[in-house]
Short mmCIF file of C-alpha atoms in Angstrom, two decimals:
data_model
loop_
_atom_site.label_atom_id
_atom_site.label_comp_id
_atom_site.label_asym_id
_atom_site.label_seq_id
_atom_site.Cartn_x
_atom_site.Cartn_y
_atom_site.Cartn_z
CA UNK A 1 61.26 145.55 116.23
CA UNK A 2 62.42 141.91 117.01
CA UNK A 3 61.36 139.48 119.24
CA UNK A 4 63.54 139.67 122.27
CA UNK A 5 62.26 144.00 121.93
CA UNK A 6 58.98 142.59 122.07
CA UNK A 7 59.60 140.45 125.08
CA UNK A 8 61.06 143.77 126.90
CA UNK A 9 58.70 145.99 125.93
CA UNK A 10 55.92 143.85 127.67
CA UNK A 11 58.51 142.77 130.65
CA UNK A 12 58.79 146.46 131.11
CA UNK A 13 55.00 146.92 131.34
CA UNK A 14 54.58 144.19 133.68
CA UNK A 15 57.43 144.71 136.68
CA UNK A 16 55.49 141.63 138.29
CA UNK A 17 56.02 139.08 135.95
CA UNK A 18 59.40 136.94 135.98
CA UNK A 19 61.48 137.72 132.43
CA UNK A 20 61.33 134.20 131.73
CA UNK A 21 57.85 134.15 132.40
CA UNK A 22 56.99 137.08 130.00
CA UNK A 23 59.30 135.28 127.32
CA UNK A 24 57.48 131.71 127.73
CA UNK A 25 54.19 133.62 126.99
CA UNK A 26 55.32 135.58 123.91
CA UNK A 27 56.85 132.67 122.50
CA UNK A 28 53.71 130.62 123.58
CA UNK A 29 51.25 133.16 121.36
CA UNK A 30 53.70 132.66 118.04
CA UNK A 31 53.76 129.13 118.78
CA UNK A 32 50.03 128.68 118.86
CA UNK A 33 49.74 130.47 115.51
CA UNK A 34 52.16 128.38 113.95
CA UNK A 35 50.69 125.10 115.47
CA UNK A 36 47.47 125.95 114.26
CA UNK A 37 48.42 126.65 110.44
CA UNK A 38 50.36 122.99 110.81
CA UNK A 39 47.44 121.49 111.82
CA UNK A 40 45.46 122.98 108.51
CA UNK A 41 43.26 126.05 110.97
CA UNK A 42 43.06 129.73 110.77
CA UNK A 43 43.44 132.18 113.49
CA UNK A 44 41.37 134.95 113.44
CA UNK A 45 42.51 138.14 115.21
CA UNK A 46 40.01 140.71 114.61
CA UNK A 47 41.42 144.02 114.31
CA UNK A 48 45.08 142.74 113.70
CA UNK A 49 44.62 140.51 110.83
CA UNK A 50 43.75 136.55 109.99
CA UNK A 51 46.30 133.49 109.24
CA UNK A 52 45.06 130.74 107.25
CA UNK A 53 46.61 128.22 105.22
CA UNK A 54 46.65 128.34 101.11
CA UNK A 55 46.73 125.47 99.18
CA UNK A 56 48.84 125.82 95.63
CA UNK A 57 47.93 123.52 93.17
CA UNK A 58 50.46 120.62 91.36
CA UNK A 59 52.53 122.12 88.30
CA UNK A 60 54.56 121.53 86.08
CA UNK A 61 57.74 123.87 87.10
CA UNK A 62 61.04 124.46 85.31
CA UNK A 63 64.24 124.24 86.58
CA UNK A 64 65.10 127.88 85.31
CA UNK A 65 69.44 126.73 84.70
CA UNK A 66 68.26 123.48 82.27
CA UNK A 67 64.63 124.26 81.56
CA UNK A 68 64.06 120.84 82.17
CA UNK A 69 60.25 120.31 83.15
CA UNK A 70 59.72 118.71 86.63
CA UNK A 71 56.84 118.06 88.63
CA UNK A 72 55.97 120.29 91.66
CA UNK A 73 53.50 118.66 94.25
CA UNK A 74 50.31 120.18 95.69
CA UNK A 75 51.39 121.99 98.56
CA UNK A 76 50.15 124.40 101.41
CA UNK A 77 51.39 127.69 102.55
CA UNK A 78 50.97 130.08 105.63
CA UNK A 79 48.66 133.51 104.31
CA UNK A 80 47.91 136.61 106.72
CA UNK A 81 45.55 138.83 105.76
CA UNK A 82 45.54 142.09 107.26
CA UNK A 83 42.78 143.16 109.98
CA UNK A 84 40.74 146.12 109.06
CA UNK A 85 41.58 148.32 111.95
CA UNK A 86 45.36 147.67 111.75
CA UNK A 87 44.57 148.78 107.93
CA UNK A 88 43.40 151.75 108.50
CA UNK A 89 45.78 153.45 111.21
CA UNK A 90 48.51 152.33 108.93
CA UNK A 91 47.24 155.10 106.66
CA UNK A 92 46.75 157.18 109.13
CA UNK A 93 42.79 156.78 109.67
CA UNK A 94 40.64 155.87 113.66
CA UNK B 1 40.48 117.43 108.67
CA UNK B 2 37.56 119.54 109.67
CA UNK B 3 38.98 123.63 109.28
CA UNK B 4 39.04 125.31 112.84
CA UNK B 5 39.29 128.84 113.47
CA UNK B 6 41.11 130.08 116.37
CA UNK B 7 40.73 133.64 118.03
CA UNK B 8 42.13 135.89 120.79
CA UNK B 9 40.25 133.06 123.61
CA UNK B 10 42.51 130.39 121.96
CA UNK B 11 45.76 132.18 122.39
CA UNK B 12 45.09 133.44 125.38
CA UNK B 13 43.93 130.07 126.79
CA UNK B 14 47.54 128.24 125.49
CA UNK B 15 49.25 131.42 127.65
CA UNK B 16 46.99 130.42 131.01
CA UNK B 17 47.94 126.75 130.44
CA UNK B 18 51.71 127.55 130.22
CA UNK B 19 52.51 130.21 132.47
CA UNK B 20 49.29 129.73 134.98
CA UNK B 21 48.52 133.58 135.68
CA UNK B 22 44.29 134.39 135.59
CA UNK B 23 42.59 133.63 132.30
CA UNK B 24 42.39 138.16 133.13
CA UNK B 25 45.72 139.02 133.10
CA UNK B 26 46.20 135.92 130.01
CA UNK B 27 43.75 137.59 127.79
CA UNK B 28 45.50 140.87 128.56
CA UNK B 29 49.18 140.10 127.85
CA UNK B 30 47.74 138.95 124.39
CA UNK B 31 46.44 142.30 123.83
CA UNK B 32 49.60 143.85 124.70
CA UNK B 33 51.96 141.79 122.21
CA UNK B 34 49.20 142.90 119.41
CA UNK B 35 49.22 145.95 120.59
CA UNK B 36 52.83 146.37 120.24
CA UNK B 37 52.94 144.49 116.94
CA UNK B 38 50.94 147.07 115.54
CA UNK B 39 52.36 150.28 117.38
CA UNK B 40 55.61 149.67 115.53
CA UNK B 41 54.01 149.04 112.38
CA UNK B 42 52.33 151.77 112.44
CA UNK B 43 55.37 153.78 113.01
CA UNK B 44 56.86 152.22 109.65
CA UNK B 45 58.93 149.77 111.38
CA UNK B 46 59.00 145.88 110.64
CA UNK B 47 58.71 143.03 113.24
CA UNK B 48 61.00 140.74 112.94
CA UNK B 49 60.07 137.37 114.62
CA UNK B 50 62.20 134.85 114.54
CA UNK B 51 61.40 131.42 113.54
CA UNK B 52 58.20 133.01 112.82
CA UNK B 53 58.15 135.54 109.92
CA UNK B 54 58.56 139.29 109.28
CA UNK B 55 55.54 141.94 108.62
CA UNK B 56 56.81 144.39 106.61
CA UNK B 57 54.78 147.91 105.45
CA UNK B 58 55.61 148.96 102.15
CA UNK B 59 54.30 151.75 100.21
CA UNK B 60 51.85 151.81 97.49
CA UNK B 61 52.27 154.54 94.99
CA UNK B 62 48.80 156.07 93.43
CA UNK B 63 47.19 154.75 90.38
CA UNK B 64 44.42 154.50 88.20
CA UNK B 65 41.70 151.54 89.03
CA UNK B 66 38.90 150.57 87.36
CA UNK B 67 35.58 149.36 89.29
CA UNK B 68 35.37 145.46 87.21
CA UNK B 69 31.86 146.00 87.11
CA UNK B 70 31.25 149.32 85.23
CA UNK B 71 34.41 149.59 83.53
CA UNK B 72 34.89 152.81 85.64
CA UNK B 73 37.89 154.41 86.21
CA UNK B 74 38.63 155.12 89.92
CA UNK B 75 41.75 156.91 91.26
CA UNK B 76 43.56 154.89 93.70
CA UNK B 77 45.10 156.92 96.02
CA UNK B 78 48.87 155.68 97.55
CA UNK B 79 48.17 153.95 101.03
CA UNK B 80 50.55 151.81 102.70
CA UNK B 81 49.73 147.97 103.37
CA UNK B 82 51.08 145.36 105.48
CA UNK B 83 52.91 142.64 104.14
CA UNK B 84 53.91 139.60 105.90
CA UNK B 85 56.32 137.14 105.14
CA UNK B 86 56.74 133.37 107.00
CA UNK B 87 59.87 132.32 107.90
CA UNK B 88 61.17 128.93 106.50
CA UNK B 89 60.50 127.29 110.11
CA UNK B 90 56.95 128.34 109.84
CA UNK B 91 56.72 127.29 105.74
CA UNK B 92 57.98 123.86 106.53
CA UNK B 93 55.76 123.34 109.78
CA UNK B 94 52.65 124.28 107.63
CA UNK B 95 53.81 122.16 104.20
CA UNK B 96 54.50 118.87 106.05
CA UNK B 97 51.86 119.68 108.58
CA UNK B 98 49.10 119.90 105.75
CA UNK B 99 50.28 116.60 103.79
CA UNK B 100 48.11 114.09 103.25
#
């Protein structure tokens, strides 16, 4: 499933809401997530799973082609950890 | 930068503030997308969101685990887990976002 079959699936469900309207509020949700991790939070949605924000330490990495040693700064990634619920129907359980 | 965590009332908020339906019907189209989210995953499909990132479910074949503690061996039995992977849009946001 991709976006846009996201955006019809819930256009379909609501005949009352304007295409473009249903499009501004998926896109709005993803945003919000995203916009959140930038700005260092977590967003917790129990039952579907939890984003937060990892920090990875400096290093010393390799440039794998030379093996020339260079420096890699601290830096932070996006993490989403799976929601308990979601977890369980995916194996076929509630 | 004090940590925040956001829930369902967040998202659902932003959607009132954009589109200005009830904070009802707001809290319920947030629902739905979830919903949907996980429908398909549960059906083995991915979601594929652009400029956002992909959850994926892969398969986990069976193995032997130990409990840490005892030393224990446990069977593991194969399950399938969710995997999710950020797009470089979203990577980039939360690097530069999170610099100090």
């Amino acid at each position: 499933m991709i976006r846009s079959e996201l955006i019809q699936k819930i256009a379909d469900e609501n005949p009352h809401l304007y295409q473009r309207d249903v499009e501004r509020i998926v896109n709005t949700i993803f945003e919000e997530i995203t916009e959140a991790m930038a700005n260092g939070n977590r967003v917790e949605l129990r039952g579907f799973g939890a984003f937060s924000v990892k920090q990875r330490d400096a290093r010393i990495g390799r440039n794998p082609r030379t093996g020339e040693a260079v420096e890699v700064e601290e830096k932070h990634v996006p993490f989403f950890k799976t929601g308990k619920l979601l977890r369980d129907r995916l194996n076929g359980k509630s | 930068m004090s940590e925040k965590t956001l829930t369902r009332m967040d998202l659902s908020e932003a959607v009132f503030r954009e589109v200005g339906l009830s904070r009802n019907d707001s809290a319920q189209l947030v629902e739905s997308v979830l919903q949907h989210m996980s429908d398909a995953l549960v059906r083995g499909e991915q979601v594929k969101i652009s400029s956002f990132g992909t959850f994926s479910v892969r398969e986990k074949a069976a193995r032997v685990g130990r409990n840490p503690k005892t030393g224990e061996e446990v069977p593991i039995n194969p399950r399938r887990v969710l995997t999710f992977r950020p797009s470089h849009l979203m990577k980039d946001r939360v690097t530069e976002g999170n610099k100090r």
